[in-house]
N, CA and C atoms as an extended XYZ file, in Angstrom:
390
Properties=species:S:1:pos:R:3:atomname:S:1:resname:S:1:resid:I:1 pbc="F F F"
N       -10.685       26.514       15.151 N   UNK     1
C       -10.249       25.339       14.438 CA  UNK     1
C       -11.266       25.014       13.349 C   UNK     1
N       -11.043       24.661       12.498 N   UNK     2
C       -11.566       24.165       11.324 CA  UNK     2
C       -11.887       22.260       11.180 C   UNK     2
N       -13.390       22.972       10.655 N   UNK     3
C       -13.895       21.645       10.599 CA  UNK     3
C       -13.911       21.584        9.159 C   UNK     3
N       -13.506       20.200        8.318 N   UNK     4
C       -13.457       20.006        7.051 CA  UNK     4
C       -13.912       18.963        6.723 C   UNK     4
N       -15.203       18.975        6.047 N   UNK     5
C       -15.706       16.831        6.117 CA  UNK     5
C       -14.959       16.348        4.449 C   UNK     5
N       -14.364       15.697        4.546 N   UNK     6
C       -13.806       15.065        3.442 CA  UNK     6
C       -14.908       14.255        2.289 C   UNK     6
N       -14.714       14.488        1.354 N   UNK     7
C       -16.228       13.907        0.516 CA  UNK     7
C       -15.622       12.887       -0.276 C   UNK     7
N       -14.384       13.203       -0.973 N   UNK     8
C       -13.534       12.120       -1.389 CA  UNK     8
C       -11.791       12.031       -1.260 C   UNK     8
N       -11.010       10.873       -1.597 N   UNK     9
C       -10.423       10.713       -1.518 CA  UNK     9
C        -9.334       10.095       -3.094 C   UNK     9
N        -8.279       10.991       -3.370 N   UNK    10
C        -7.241       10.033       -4.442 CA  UNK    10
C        -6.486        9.456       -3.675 C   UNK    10
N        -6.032        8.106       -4.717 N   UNK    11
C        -4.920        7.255       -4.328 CA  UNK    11
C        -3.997        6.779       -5.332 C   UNK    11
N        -2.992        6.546       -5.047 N   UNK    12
C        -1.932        6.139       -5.901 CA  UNK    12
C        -2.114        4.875       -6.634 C   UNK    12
N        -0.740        4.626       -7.561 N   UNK    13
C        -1.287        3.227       -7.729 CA  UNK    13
C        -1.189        1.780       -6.877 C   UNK    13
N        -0.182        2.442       -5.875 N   UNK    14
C        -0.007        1.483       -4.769 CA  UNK    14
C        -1.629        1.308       -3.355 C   UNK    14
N        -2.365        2.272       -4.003 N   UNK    15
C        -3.581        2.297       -2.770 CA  UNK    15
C        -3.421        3.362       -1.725 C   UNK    15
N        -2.476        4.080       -1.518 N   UNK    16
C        -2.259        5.011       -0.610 CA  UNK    16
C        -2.928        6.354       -1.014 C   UNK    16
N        -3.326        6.993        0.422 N   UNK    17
C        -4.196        8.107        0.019 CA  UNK    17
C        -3.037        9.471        0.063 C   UNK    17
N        -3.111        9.906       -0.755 N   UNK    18
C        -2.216       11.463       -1.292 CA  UNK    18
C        -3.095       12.429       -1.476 C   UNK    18
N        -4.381       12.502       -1.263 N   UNK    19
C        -5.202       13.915       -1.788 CA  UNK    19
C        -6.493       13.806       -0.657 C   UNK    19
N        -7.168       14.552       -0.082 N   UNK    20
C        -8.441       14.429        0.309 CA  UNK    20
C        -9.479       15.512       -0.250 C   UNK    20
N       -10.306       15.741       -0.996 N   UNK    21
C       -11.203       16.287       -1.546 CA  UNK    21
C       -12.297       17.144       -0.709 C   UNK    21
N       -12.423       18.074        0.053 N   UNK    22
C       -12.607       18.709        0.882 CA  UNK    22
C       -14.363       19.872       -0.017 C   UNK    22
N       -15.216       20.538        0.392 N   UNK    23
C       -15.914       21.389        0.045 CA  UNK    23
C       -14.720       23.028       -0.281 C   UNK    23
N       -14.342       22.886        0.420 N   UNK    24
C       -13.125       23.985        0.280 CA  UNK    24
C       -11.908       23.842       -0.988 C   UNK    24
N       -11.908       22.486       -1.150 N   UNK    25
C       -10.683       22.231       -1.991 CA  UNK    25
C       -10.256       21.166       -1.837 C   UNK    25
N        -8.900       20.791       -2.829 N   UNK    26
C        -7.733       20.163       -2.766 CA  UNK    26
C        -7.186       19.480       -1.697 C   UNK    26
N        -6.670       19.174       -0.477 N   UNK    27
C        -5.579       19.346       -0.128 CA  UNK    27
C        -4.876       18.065        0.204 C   UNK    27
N        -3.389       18.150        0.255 N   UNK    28
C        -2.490       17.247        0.180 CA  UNK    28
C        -2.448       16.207        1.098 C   UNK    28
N        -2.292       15.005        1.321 N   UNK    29
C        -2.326       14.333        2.342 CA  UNK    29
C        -1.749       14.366        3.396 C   UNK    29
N        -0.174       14.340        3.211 N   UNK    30
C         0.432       14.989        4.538 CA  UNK    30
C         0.719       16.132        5.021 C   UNK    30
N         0.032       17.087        4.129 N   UNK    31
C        -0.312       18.286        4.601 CA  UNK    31
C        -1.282       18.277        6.119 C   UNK    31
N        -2.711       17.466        5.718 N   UNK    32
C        -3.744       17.228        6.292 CA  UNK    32
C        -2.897       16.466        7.657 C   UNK    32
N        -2.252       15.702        7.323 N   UNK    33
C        -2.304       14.896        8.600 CA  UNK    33
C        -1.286       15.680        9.428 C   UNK    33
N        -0.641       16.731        9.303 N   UNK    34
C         0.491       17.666        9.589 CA  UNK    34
C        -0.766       18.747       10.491 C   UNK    34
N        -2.033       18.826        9.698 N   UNK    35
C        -2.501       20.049       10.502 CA  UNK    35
C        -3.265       19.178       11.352 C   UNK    35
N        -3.970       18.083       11.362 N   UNK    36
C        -4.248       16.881       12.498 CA  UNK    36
C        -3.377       17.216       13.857 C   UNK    36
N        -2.394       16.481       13.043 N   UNK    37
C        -1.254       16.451       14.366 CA  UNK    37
C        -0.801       17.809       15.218 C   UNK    37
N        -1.067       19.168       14.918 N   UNK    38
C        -1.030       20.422       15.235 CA  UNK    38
C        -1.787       21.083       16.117 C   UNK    38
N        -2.871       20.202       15.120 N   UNK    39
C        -4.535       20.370       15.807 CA  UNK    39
C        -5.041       21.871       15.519 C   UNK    39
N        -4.457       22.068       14.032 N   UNK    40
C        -4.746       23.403       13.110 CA  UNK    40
C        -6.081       23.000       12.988 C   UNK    40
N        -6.632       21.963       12.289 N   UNK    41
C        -7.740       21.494       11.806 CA  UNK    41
C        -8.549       20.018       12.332 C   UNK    41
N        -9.649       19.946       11.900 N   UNK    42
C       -10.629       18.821       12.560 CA  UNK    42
C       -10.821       18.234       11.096 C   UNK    42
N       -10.703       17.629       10.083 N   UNK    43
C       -11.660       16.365        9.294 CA  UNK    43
C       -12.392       15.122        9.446 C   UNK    43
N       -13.576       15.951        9.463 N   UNK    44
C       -14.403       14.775        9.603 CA  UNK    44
C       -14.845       14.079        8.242 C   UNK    44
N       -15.289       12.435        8.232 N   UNK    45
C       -16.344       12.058        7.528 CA  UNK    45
C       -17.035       10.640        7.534 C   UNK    45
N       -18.247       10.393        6.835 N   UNK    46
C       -18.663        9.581        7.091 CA  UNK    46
C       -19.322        8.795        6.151 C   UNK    46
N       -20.629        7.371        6.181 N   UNK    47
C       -20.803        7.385        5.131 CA  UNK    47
C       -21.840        8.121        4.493 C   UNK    47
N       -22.485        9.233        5.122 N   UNK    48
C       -23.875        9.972        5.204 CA  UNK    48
C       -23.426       11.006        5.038 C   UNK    48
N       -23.971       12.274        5.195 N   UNK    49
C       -24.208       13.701        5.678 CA  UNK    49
C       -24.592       13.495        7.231 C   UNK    49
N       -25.172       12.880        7.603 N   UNK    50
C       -25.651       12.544        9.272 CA  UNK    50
C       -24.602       12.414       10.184 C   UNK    50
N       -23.705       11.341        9.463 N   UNK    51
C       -22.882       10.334       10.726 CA  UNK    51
C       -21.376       11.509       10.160 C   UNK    51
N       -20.961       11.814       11.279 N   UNK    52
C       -19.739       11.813       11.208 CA  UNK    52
C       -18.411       11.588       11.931 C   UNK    52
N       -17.383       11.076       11.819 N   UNK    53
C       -16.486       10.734       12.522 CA  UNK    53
C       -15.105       11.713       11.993 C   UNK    53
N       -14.200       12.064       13.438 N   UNK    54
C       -12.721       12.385       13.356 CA  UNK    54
C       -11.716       11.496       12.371 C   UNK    54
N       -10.992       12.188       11.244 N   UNK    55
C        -9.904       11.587       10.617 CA  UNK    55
C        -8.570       11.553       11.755 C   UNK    55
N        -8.233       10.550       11.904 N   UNK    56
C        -6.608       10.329       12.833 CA  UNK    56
C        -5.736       10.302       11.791 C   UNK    56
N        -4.829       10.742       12.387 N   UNK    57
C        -3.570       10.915       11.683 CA  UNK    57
C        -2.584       10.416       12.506 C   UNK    57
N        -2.238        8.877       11.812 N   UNK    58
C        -1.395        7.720       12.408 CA  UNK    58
C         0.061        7.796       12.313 C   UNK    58
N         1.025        7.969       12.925 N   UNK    59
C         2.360        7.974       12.610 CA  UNK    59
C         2.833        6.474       12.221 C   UNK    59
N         3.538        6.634       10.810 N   UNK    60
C         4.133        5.134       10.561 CA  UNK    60
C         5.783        5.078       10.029 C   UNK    60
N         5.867        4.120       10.156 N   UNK    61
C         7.453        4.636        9.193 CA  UNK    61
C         7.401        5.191        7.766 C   UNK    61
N         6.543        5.021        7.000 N   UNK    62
C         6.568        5.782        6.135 CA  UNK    62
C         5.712        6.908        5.994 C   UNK    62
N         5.511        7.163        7.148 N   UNK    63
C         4.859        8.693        7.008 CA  UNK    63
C         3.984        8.473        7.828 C   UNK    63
N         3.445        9.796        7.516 N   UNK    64
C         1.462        9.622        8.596 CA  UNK    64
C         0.431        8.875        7.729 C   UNK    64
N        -0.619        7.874        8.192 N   UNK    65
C        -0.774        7.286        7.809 CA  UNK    65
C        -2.929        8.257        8.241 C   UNK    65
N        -3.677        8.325        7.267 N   UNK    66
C        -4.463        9.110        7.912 CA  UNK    66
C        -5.774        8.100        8.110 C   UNK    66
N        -6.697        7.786        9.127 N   UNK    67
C        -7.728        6.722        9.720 CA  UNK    67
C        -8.838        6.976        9.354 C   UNK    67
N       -10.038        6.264        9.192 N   UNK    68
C       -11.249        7.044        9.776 CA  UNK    68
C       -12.100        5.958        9.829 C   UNK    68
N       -12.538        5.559       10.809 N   UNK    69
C       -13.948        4.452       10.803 CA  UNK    69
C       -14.920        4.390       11.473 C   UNK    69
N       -16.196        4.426       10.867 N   UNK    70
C       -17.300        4.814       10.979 CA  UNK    70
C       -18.239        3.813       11.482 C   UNK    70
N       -17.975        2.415       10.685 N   UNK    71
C       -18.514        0.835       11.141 CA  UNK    71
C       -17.764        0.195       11.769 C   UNK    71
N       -17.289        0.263       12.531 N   UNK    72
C       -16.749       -0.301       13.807 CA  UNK    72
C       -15.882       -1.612       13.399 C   UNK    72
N       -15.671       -1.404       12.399 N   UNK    73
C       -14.244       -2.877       11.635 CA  UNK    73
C       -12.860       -2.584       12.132 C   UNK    73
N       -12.489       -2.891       12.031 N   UNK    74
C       -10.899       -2.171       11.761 CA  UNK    74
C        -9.947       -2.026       10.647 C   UNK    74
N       -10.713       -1.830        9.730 N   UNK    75
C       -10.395       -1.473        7.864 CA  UNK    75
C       -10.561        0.090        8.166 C   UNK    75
N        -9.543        1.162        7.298 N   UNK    76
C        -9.997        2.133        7.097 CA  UNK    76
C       -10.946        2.540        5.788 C   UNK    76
N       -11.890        3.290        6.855 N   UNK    77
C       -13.331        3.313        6.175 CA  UNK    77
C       -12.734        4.573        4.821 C   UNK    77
N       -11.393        5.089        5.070 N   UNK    78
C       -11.293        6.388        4.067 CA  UNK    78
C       -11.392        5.707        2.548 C   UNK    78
N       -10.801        4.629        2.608 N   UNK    79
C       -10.703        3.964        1.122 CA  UNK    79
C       -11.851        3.533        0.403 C   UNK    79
N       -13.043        3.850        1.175 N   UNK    80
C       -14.330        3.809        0.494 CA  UNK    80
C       -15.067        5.071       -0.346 C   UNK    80
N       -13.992        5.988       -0.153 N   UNK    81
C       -14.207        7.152       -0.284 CA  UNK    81
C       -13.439        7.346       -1.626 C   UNK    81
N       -12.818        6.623       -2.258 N   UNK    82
C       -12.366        6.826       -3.363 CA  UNK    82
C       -12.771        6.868       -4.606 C   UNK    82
N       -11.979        7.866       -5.372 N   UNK    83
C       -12.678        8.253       -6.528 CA  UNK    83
C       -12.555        7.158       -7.872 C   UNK    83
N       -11.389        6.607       -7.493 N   UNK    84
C       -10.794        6.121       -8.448 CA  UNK    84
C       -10.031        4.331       -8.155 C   UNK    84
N       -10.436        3.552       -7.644 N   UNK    85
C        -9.997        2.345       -7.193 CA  UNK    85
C        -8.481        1.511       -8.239 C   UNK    85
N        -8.328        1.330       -7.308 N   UNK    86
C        -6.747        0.594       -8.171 CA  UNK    86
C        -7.016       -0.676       -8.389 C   UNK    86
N        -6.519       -0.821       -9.208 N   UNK    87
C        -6.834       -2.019      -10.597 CA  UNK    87
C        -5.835       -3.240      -10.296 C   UNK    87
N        -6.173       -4.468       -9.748 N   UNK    88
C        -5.438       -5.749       -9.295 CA  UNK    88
C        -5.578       -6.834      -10.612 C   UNK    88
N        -4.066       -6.752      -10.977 N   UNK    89
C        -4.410       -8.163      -11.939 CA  UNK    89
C        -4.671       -9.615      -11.657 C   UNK    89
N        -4.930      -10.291      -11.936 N   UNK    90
C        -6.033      -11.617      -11.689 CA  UNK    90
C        -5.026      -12.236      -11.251 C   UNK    90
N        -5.543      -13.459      -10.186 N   UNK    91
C        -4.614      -13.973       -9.272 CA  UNK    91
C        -3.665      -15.293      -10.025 C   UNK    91
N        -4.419      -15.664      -11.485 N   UNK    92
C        -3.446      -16.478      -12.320 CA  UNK    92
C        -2.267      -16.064      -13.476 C   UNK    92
N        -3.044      -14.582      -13.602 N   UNK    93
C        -1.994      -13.473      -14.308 CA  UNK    93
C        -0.501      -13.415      -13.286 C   UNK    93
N        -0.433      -13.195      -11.845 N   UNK    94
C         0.254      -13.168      -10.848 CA  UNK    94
C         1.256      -14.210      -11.134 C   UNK    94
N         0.277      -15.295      -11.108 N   UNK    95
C         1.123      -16.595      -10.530 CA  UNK    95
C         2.450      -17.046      -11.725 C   UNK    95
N         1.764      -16.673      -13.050 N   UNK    96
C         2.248      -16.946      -14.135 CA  UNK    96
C         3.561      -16.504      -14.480 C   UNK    96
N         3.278      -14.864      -14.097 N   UNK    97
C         4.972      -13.909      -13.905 CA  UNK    97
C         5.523      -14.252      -13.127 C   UNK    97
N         4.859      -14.681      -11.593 N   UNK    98
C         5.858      -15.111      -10.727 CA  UNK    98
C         7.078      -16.521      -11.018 C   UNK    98
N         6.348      -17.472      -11.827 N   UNK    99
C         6.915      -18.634      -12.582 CA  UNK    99
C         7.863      -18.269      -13.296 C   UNK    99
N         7.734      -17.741      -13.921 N   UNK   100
C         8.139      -17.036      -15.243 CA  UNK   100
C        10.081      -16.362      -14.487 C   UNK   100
N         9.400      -15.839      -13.406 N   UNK   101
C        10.785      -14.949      -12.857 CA  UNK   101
C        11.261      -15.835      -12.401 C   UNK   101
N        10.938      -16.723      -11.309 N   UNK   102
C        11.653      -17.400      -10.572 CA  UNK   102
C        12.600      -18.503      -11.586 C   UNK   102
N        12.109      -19.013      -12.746 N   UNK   103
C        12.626      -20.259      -12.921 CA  UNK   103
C        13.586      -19.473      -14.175 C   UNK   103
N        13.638      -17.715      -14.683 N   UNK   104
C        14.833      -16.367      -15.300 CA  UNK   104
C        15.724      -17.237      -14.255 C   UNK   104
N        15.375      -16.348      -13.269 N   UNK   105
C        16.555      -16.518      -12.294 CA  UNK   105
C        17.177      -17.874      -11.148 C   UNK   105
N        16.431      -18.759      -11.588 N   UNK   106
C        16.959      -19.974      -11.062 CA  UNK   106
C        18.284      -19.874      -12.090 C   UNK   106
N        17.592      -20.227      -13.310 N   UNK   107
C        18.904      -20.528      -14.634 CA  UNK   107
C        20.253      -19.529      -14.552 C   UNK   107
N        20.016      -18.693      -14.224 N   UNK   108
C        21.183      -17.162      -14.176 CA  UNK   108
C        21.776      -17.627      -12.496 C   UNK   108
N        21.094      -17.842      -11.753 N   UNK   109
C        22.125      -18.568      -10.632 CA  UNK   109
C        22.543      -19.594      -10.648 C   UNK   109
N        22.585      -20.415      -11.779 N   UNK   110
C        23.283      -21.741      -11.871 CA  UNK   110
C        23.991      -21.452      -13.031 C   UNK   110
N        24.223      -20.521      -14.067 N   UNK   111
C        25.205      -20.122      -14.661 CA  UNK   111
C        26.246      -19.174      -14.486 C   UNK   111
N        25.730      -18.665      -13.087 N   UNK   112
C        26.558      -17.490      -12.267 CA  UNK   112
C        27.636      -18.902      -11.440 C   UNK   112
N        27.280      -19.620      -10.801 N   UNK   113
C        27.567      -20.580       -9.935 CA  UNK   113
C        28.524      -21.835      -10.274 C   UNK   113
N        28.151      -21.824      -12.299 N   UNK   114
C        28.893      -22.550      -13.327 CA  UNK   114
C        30.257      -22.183      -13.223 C   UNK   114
N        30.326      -20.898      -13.469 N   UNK   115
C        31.167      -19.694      -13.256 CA  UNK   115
C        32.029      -19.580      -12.832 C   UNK   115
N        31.858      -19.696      -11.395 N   UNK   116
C        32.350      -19.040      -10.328 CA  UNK   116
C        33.269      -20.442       -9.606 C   UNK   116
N        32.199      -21.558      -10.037 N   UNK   117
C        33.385      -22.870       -9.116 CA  UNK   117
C        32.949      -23.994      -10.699 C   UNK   117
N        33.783      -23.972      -11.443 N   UNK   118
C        33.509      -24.966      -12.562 CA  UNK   118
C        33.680      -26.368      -12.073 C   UNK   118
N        34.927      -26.686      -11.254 N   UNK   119
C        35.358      -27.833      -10.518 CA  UNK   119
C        33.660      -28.914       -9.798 C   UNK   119
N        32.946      -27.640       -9.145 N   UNK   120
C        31.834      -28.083       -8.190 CA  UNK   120
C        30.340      -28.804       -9.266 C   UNK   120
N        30.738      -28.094      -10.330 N   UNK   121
C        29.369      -29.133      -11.476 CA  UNK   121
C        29.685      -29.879      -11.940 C   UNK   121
N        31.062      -30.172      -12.043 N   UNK   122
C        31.294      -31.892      -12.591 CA  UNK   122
C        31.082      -32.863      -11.503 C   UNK   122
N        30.370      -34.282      -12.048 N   UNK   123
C        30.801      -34.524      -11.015 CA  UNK   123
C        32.293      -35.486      -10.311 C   UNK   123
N        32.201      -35.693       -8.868 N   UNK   124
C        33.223      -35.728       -7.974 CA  UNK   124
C        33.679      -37.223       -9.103 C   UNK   124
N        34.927      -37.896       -8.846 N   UNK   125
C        35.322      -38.718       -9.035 CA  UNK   125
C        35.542      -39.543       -7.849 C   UNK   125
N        35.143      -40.782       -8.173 N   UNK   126
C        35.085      -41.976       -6.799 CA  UNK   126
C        33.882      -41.478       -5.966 C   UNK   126
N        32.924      -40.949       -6.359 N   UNK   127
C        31.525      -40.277       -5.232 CA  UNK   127
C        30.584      -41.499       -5.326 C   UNK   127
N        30.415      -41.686       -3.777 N   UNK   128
C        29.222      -43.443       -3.903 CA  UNK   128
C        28.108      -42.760       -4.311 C   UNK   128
N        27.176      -43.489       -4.775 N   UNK   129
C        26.081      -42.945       -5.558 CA  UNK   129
C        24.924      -43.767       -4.050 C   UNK   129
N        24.118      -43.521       -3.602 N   UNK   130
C        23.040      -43.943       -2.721 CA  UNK   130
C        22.107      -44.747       -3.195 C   UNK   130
């Protein structure tokens, strides 16, 4: 069996790991977690040359999901290993689009709704007012 210490890791732009960077090479992520689960291969890594720990290879609904932690958290330690970190826009940039959409589509469901029952936006005749 093959031992492979992983040195780095790519990720998408969603944060998910698709590549592990190996002394040997390349190889694919669910490739790796395919030969895990086989028990073709061993990947280890850590944050040293010293320390090393077993990569798990987690079954999830969207696939295998691959582990590794070294400091005893329960974060996977693999995402420290990345080459390339994904880029979060600022939490008032967020809020702003989110505004922005919600109050698109408030207006488009009350002109869908105009629409659909014209009778229901006028209003009622003889309706007590509170």
């Amino acid at each position: 069996m093959l031992d492979l210490r992983i040195e780095v890791v790519a990720r998408n732009e969603l944060g998910a790991i698709v590549a592990l960077v190996t002394p040997h090479g390349v190889v694919d992520a669910q490739h790796a977690s395919s030969q895990i689960a086989r028990g073709e291969a061993t990947y280890v890594t850590g944050p040293d040359s010293y320390s090393r720990v077993p990569v798990r290879a987690i079954s999830t609904l969207g696939g295998a999901y691959l582990y590794a932690n070294w400091d005893g958290t329960q974060r996977n330690n693999l995402h420290d290993l990345a080459a390339v970190r994904v880029r979060t826009p600022p939490a008032d940039a967020v809020g702003d689009a989110l505004a922005t959409v919600w109050s698109t589509r408030r207006g488009q469901v009350a002109a869908l709704w105009g629409r659909l029952f014209p009778a229901s936006t006028r209003p009622r005749q003889g309706a007590r007012s509170a």
